[in-house]
Short mmCIF file of C-alpha atoms in Angstrom, two decimals:
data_model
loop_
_atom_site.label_atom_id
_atom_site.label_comp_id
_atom_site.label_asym_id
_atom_site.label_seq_id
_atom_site.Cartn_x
_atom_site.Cartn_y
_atom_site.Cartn_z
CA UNK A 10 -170.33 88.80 -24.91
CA UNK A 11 -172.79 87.63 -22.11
CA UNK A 12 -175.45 86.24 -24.41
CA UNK A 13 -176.78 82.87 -23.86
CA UNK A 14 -175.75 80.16 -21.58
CA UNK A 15 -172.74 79.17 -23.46
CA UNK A 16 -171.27 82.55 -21.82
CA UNK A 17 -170.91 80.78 -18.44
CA UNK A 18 -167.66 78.46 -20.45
CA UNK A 19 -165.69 82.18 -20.52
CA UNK A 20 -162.72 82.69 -18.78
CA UNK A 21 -163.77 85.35 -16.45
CA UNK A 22 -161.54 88.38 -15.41
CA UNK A 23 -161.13 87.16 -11.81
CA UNK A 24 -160.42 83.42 -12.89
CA UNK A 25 -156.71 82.43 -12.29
CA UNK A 26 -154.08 83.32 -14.56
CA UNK A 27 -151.88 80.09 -13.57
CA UNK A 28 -152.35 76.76 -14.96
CA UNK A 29 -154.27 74.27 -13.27
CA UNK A 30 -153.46 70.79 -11.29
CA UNK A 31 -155.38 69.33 -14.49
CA UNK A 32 -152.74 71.24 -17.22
CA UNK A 33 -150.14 69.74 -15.24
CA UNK A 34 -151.89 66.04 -15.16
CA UNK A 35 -152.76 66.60 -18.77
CA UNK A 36 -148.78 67.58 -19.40
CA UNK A 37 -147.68 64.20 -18.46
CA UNK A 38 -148.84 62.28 -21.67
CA UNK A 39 -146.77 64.63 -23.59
CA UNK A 40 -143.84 63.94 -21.52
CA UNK A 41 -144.06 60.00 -22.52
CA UNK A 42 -144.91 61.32 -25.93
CA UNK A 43 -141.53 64.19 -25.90
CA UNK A 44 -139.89 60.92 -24.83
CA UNK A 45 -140.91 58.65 -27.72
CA UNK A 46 -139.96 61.63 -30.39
CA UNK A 47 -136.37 61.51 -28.62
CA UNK A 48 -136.43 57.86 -29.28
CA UNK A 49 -136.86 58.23 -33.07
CA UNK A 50 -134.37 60.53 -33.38
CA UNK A 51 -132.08 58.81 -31.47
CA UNK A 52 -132.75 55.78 -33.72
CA UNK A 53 -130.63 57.93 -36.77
CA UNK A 54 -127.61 58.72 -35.16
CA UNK A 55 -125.85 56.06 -37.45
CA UNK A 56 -128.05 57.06 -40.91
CA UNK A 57 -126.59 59.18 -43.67
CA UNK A 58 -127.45 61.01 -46.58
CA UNK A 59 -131.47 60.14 -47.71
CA UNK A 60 -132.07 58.04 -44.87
CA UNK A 61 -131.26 60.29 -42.22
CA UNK A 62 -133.14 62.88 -44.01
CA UNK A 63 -136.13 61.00 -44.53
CA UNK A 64 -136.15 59.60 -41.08
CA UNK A 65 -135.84 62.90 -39.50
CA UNK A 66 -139.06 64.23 -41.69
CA UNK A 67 -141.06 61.43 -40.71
CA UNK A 68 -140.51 61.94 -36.72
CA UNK A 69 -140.48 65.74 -36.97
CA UNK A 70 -143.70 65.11 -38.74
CA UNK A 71 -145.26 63.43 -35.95
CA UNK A 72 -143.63 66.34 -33.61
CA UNK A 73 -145.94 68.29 -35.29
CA UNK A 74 -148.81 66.71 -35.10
CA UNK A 75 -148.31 66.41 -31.22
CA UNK A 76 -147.32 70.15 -30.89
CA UNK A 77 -150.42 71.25 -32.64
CA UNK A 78 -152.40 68.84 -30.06
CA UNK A 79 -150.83 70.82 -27.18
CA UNK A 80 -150.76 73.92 -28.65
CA UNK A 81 -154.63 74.14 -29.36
CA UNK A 82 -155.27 72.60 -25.52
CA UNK A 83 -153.16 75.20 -24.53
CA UNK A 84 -155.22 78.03 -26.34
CA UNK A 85 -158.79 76.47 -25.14
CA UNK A 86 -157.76 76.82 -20.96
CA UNK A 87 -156.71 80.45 -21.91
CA UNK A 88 -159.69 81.12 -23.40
CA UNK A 89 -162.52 79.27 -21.43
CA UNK A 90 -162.47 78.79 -17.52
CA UNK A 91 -160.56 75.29 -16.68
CA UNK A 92 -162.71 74.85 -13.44
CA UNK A 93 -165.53 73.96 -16.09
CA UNK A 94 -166.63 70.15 -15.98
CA UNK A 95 -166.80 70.54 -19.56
CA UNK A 96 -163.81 71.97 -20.62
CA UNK A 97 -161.89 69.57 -17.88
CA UNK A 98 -163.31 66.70 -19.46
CA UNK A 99 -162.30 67.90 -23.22
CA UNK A 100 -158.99 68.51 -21.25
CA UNK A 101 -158.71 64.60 -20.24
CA UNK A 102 -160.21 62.86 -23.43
CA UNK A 103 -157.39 65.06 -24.76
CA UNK A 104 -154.73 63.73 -22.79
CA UNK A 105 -155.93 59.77 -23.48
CA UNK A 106 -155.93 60.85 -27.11
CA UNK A 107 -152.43 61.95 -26.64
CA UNK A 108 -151.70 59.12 -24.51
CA UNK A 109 -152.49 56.56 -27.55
CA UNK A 110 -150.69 58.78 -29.62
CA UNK A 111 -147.63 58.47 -27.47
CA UNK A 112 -147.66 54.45 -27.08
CA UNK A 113 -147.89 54.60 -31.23
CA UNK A 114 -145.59 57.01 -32.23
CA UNK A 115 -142.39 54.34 -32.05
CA UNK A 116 -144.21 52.71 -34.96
CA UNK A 117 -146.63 55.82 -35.73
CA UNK A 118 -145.67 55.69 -39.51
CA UNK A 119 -145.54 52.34 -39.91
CA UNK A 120 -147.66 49.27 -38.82
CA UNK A 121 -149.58 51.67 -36.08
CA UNK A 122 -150.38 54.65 -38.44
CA UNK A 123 -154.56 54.08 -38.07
CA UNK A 124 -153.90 54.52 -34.35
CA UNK A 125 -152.07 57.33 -34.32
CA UNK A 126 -154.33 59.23 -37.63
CA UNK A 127 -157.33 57.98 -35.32
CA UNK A 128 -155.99 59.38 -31.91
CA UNK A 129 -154.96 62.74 -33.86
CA UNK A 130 -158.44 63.11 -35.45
CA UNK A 131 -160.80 62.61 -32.62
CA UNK A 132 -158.86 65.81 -30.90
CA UNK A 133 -159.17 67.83 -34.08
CA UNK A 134 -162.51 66.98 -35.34
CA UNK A 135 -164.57 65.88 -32.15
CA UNK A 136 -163.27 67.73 -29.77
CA UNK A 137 -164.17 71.64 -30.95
CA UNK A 138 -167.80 70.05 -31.96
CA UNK A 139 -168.08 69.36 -28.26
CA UNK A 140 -166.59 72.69 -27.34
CA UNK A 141 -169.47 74.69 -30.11
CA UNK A 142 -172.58 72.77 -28.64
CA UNK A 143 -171.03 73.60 -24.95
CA UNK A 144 -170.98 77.37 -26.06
CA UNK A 145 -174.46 77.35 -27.39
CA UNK A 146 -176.21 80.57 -27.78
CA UNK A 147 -173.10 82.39 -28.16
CA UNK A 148 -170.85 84.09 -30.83
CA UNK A 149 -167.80 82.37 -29.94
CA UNK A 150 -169.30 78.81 -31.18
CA UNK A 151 -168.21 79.86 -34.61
CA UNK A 152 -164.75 79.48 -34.13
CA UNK A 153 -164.59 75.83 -32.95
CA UNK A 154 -167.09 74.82 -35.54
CA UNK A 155 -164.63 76.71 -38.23
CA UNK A 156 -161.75 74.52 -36.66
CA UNK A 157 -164.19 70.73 -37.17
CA UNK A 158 -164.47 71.36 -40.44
CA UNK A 159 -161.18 72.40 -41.62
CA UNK A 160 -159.95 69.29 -39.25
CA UNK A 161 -163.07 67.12 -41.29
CA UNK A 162 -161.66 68.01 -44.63
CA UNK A 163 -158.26 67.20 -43.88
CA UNK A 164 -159.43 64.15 -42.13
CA UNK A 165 -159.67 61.93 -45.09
CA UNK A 166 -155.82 62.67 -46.24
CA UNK A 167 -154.71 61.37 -42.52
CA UNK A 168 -156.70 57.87 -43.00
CA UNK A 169 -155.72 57.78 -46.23
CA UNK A 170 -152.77 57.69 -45.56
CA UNK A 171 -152.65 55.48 -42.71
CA UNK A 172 -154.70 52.54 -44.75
CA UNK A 173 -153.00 52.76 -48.05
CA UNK A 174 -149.53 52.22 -49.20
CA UNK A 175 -146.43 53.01 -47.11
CA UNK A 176 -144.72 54.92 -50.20
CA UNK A 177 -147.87 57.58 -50.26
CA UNK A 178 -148.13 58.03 -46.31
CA UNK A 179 -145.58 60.13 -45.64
CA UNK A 180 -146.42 62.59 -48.72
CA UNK A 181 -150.38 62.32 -47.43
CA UNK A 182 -149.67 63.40 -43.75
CA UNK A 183 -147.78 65.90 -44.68
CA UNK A 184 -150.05 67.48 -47.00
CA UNK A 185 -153.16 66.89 -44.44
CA UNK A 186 -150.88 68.42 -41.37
CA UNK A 187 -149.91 71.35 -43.54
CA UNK A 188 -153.83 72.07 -44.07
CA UNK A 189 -153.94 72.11 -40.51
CA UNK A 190 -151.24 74.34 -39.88
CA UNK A 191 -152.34 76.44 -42.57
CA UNK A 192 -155.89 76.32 -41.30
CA UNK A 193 -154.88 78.19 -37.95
CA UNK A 194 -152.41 80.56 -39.69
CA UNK A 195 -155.76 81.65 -41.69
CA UNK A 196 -158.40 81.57 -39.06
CA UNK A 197 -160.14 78.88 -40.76
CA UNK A 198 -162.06 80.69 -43.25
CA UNK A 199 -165.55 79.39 -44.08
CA UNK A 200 -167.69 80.84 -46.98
CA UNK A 201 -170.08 83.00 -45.68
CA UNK A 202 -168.86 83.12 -42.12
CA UNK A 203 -165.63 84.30 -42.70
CA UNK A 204 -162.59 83.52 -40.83
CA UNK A 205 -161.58 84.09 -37.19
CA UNK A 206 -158.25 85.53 -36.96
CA UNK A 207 -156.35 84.42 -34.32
CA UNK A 208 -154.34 87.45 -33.81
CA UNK A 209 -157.04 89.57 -32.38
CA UNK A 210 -158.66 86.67 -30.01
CA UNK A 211 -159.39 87.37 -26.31
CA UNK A 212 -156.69 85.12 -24.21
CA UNK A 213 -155.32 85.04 -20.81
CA UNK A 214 -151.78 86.13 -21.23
CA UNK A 215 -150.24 85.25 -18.08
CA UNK A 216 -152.22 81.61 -18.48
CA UNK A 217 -150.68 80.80 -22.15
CA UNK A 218 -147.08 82.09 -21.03
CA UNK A 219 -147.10 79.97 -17.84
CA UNK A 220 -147.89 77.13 -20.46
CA UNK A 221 -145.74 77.68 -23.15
CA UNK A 222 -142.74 78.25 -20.06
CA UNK A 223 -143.87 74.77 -19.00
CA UNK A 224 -143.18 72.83 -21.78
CA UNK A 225 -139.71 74.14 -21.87
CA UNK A 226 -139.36 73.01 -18.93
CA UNK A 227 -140.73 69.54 -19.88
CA UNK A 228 -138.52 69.23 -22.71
CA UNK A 229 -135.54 70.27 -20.86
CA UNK A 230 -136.47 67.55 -18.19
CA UNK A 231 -136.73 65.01 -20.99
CA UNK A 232 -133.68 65.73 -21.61
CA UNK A 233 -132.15 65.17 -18.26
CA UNK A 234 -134.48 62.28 -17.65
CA UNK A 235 -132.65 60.67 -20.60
CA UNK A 236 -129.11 62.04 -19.86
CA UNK A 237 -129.53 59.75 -16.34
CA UNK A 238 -131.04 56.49 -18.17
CA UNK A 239 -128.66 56.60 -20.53
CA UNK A 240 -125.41 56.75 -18.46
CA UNK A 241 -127.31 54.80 -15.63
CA UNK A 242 -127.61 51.69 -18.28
CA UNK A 243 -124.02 51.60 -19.82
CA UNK A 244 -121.07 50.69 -18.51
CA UNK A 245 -119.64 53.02 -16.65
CA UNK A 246 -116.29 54.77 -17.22
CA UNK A 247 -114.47 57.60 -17.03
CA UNK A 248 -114.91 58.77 -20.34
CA UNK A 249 -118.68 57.95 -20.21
CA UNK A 250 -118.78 59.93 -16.55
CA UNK A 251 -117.48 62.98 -18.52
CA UNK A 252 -119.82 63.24 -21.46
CA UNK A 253 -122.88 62.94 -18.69
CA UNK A 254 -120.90 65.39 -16.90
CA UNK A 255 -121.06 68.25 -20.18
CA UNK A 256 -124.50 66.94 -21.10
CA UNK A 257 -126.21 68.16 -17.76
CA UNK A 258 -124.22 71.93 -18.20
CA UNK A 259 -125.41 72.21 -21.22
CA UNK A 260 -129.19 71.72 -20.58
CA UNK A 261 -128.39 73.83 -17.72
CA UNK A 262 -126.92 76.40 -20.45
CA UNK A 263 -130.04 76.02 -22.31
CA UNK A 264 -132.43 76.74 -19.39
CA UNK A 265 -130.20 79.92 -18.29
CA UNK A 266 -130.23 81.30 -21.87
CA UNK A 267 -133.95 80.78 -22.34
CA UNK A 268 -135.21 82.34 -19.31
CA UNK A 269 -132.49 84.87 -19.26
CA UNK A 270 -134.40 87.56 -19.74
CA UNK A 271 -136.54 86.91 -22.48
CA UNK A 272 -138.40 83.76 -22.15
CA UNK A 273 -138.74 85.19 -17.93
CA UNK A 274 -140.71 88.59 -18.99
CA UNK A 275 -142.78 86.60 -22.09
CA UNK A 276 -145.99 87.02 -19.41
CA UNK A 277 -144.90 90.66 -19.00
CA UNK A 278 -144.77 90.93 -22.73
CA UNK A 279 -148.44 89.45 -23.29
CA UNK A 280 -150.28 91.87 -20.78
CA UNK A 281 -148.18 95.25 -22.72
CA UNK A 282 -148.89 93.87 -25.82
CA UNK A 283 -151.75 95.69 -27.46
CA UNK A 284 -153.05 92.49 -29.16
CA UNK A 285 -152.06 89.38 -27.04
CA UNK A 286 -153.66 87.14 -28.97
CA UNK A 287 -150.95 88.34 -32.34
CA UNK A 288 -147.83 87.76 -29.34
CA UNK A 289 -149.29 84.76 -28.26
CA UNK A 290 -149.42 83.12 -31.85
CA UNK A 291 -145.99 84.12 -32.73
CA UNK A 292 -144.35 82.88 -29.43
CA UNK A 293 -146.49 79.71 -30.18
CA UNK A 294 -144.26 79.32 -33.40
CA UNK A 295 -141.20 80.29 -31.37
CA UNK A 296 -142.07 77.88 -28.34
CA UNK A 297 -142.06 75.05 -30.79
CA UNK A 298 -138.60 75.78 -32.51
CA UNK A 299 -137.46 75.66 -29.02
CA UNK A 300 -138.82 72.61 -27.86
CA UNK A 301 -137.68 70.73 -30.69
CA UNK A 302 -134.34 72.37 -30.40
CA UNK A 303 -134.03 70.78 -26.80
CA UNK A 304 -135.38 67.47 -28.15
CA UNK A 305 -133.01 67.17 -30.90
CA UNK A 306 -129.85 68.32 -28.32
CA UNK A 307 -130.73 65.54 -26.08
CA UNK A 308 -130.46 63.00 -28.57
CA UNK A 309 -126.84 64.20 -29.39
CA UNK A 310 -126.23 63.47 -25.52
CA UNK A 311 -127.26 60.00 -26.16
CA UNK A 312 -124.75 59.41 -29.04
CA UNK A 313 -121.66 61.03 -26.83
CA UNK A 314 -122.53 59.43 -23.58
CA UNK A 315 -122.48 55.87 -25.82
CA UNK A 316 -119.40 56.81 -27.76
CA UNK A 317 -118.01 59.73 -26.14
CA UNK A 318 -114.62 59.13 -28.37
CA UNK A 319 -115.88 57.53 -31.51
CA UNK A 320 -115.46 59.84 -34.59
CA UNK A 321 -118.70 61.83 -34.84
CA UNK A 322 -120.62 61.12 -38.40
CA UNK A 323 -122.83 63.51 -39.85
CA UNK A 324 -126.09 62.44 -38.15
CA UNK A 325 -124.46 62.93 -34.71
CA UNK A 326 -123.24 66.33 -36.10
CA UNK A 327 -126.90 67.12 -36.72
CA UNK A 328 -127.74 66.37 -33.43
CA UNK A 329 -124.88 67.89 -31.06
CA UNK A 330 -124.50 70.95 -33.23
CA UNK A 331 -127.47 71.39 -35.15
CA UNK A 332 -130.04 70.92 -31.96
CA UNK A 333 -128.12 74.07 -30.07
CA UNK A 334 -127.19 76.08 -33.24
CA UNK A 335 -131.57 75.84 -33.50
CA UNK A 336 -132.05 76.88 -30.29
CA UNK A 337 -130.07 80.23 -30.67
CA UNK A 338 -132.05 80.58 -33.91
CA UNK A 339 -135.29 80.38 -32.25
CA UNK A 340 -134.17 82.22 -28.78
CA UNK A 341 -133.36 85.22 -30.98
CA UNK A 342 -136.60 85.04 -32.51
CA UNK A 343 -138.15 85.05 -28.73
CA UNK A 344 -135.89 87.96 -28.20
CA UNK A 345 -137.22 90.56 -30.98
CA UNK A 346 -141.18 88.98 -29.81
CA UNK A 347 -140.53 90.92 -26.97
CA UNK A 348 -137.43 93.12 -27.08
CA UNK A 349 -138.17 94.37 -30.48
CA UNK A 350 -134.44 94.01 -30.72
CA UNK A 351 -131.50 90.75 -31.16
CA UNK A 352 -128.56 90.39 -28.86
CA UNK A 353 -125.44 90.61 -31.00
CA UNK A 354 -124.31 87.86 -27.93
CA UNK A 355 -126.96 85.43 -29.55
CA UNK A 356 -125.91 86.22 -33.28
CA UNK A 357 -121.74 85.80 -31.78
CA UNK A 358 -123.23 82.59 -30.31
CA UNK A 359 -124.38 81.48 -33.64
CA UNK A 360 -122.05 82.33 -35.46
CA UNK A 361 -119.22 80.59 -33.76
CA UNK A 362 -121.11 77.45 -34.05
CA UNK A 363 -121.11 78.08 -37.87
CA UNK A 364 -117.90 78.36 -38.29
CA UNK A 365 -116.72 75.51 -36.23
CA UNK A 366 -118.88 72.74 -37.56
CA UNK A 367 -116.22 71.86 -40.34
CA UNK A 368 -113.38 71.23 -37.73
CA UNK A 369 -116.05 69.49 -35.24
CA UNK A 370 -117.24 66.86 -37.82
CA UNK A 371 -113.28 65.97 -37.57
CA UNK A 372 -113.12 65.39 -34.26
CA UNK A 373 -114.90 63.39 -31.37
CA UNK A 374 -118.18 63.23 -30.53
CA UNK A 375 -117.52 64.56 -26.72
CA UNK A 376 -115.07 67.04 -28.00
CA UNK A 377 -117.77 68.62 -30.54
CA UNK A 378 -120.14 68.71 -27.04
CA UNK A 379 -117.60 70.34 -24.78
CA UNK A 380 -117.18 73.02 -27.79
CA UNK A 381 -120.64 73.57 -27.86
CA UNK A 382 -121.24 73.55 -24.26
CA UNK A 383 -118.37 76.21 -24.16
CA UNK A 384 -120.14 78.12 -27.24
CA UNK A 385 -123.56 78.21 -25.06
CA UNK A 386 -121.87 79.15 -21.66
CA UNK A 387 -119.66 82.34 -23.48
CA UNK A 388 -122.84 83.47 -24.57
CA UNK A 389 -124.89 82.80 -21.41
CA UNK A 390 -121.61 84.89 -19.91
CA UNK A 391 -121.68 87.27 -22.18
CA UNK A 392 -125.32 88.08 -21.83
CA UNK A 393 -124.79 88.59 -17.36
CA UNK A 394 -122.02 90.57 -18.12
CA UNK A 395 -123.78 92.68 -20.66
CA UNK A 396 -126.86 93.10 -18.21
CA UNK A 397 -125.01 93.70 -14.75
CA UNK A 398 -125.73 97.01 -13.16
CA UNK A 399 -128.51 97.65 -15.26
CA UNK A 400 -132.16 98.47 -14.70
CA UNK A 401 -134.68 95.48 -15.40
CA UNK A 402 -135.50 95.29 -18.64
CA UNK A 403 -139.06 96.52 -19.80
CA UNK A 404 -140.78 94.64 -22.33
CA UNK A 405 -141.64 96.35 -25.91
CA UNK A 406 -142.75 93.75 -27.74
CA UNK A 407 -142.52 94.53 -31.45
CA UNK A 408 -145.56 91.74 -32.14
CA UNK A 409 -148.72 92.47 -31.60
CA UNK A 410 -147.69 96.24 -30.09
CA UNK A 411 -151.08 98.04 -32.01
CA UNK A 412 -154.21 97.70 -30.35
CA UNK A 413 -157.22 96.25 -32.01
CA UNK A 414 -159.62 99.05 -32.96
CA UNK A 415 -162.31 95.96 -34.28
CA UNK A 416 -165.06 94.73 -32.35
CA UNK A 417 -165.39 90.95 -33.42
CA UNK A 418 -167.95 89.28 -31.48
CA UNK A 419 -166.07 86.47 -31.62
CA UNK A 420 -162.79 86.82 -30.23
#
C-alpha cells in the first residue's frame, strides 16, 4: 500500500478523523443548492394528479444528482488526507461545480439544463481523472479511473438530454443518473480490471459519520432557515404565529428522533463494524432518505405557515404527512444499520400516521401539522421513556458485521 508516490494522497492512521474547515466551506454550496430543491417543491403545493407527480420526479431527480455530488466528495476526504493541496483543490472545483449547479437548478430542467448536465459532468468525469494521475504509481488509481469512464459513458445521455427536446430530457437523465447510481452499487466493473467493490474499501469511519451527521444538520437548518423567511415575509397573524410556532417543534422532533440514539452512535457503529466501508454505503442510502425526508417536511411548513386554515389538497398532504411518515421509514432503516433491530416506537409512529392520513386530508392544513407534530413527539416520548434507567446502548451493527478475509490492493 506504500508503493509509489501517489501513496503520499492516503489518509494516514494519525490524520484527523473530523472534517475539515474546507468540508465545512465546501458544505455551503449545498446549502444554497438544499435551498433551491425546497423551492421546487414548494412550487407544487397547488398541483394534482400527473403534474404533481411529474414535477416531483423532475426535482427529486436533480436531488439526486446533487446527493451523488456530495456523497462521492464525502467518500474521497475519508479516503485520501484533506490537508493535501490536491485533494483540497478537487474539494473546491467541486464546490464551484456545485455552486453552478445550485444557481441552475430553479430552471435545471428547463432553459438551463446544459449548465446544470455541464456542472454535473465535470465532477463525475474530470474530477476522478485528476484524482488517478495524483495517485500515480499506485493500486488505488484504478478505482477513480473505473468511476471516469462509467461517468464518460453516461455522459452523452446527460447532454443529450440537455440539447434535445424537452419531452425526451426527463426520460434521458434519468436513465444516465440511474447508470450512475448503478455504477457505484457495482463497483464500476471494467473488462479486464474488474470491479472495485465498495463494500470492502478502506475509509475513515469517524470522518464519513461526522459528514453524513452534518448534512442532517444542514437540511434541518434549511428547514428552519425557511420556517423564519417564510413567516418573516407574510403578514403576520395569529394564526400564521401558530403554524411557525409547530413548524420549529417539529424540526426539533426530527433532530431529537434522529440523533436519539441511532444516528448519535453511527461513528461508534463504523469503527465495530467489521467492514466499514459495507456500513458506510448503506447509511449513505439511509442518509439520503433522510435528507430528503427533511427537505420535503419543510416545504409542508411553507404551505401551513401561508394558509395555516385553508383546506389541505393532496400535494400539501404529500408534503406535511408524507415528508415525516419518510423520515420514520428511513430512521428505522438507520436503526437496524446499527442496532440490528427496529423500535416497535418507530413502526407505532408510522403507523399512526397511516392511519390518519384519510381524516387529515379533511381537515386543515395546520391541524394535519399539529397531528403530526404530536405523532413525532409521542414517539420521540416514547423512545426516552423506553431508554430511561438503562445502560448506553452498544452498537451491533447488522451491516457490514463480517470482516473482510480479501486482500484487494485496492481498497
Amino acid at each position: 500500500m506504500t508503493a509509489g508516490p501517489g501513496a503520499r494522497l492516503l489518509r494516514p492512521p494519525t490524520s484527523s478523523g473530523r472534517a475539515t474547515f474546507l468540508e465545512l466551506f465546501f458544505d455551503l454550496a449545498f446549502v444554497a443548492a438544499l435551498t433551491q430543491v425546497s423551492r421546487r417543491f414548494a412550487e407544487l403545493g397547488d398541483e394534482t394528479g400527473w403534474a404533481l407527480v411529474s414535477g416531483f420526479g423532475r426535482t427529486l431527480l436533480l436531488f439526486l444528482a446533487l446527493w451523488l455530488i456530495w456523497s462521492h466528495t464525502a467518500w474521497i476526504t475519508s479516503r485520501y488526507e484533506p490537508e493535501r493541496s490536491i485533494i483540497q483543490a478537487v474539494v473546491v472545483g467541486t464546490m464551484f461545480a456545485g455552486l453552478v449547479m445550485a444557481v441552475t437548478l430553479p430552471r435545471g430542467m428547463e432553459e438551463r439544463a446544459l449548465p446544470f448536465a455541464v456542472a454535473y459532468l465535470s465532477v463525475m468525469v474530470v474530477r476522478p481523472l485528476v484524482i488517478a494521475v495524483a495517485l500515480r504509481g499506485h493500486p488505488r488509481r484504478l478505482v477513480p479511473f473505473r468511476l471516469a469512464v462509467w461517468a464518460a459513458a453516461s455522459a452523452p445521455l446527460w447532454l443529450a438530454g440537455a440539447l434535445g427536446p424537452d419531452r425526451l430530457l426527463p426520460a434521458l437523465w434519468a436513465v444516465a443518473l440511474g447508470v450512475d447510481y448503478l455504477a457505484w452499487i457495482l463497483g464500476w466493473p471494467l473488462p479486464r480490471l474488474g470491479a472495485s467493490a465498495v463494500g470492502r474499501w478502506r475509509i475513515a469511519g469517524m470522518h464519513l459519520a461526522d459528514r453524513y451527521q452534518q448534512m442532517i444538520l444542514i437540511a434541518l437548518g434549511e428547514s428552519i432557515l425557511l420556517i423564519a423567511i417564510v413567516f418573516g415575509g407574510a403578514d403576520y397573524s395569529v394564526e400564521r404565529a401558530a403554524a411557525f410556532v409547530v413548524a420549529f417543534v417539529t424540526s426539533a422532533l426530527l433532530w431529537r428522533i434522529y440523533f436519539y440514539h441511532a444516528g448519535l452512535l453511527l461513528t461508534d457503529a463504523l469503527g465495530r463494524a467489521g467492514m466499514p466501508g459495507r456500513l458506510g454505503t448503506a447509511s449513505e442510502r439511509t442518509h439520503l432518505l433522510i435528507v430528503l425526508s427533511v427537505l420535503v417536511t419543510a416545504v409542508g411548513y411553507e404551505l401551513v405557515i401561508d394558509h395555516p386554515y385553508g383546506s389541505p389538497r393532496p400535494g400539501w398532504l404529500l408534503f406535511v404527512v408524507g415528508g415525516p411518515a419518510l423520515f420514520l421509514v428511513a430512521r428505522m432503516r438507520l436503526e437496524y444499520e446499527i442496532f440490528g433491530r427496529v423500535s416497535r416506537t418507530l413502526v407505532i409512529g408510522l403507523a399512526a400516521l397511516s392511519v390518519l392520513t384519510p381524516a387529515l386530508s379533511r381537515w386543515t392544513s395546520m391541524a394535519a401539522l399539529s397531528v403530526v407534530a404530536g405523532v413525532l413527539a409521542v414517539v420521540a416520548l416514547l423512545e426516552a421513556l423506553r431508554r430511561r434507567g438503562r445502560p448506553a446502548q452498544v452498537p451491533a451493527p447488522a451491516v457490514g458485521r463480517e470482516p473482510s478475509d480479501r486482500d484487494d490492493s485496492e481498497a
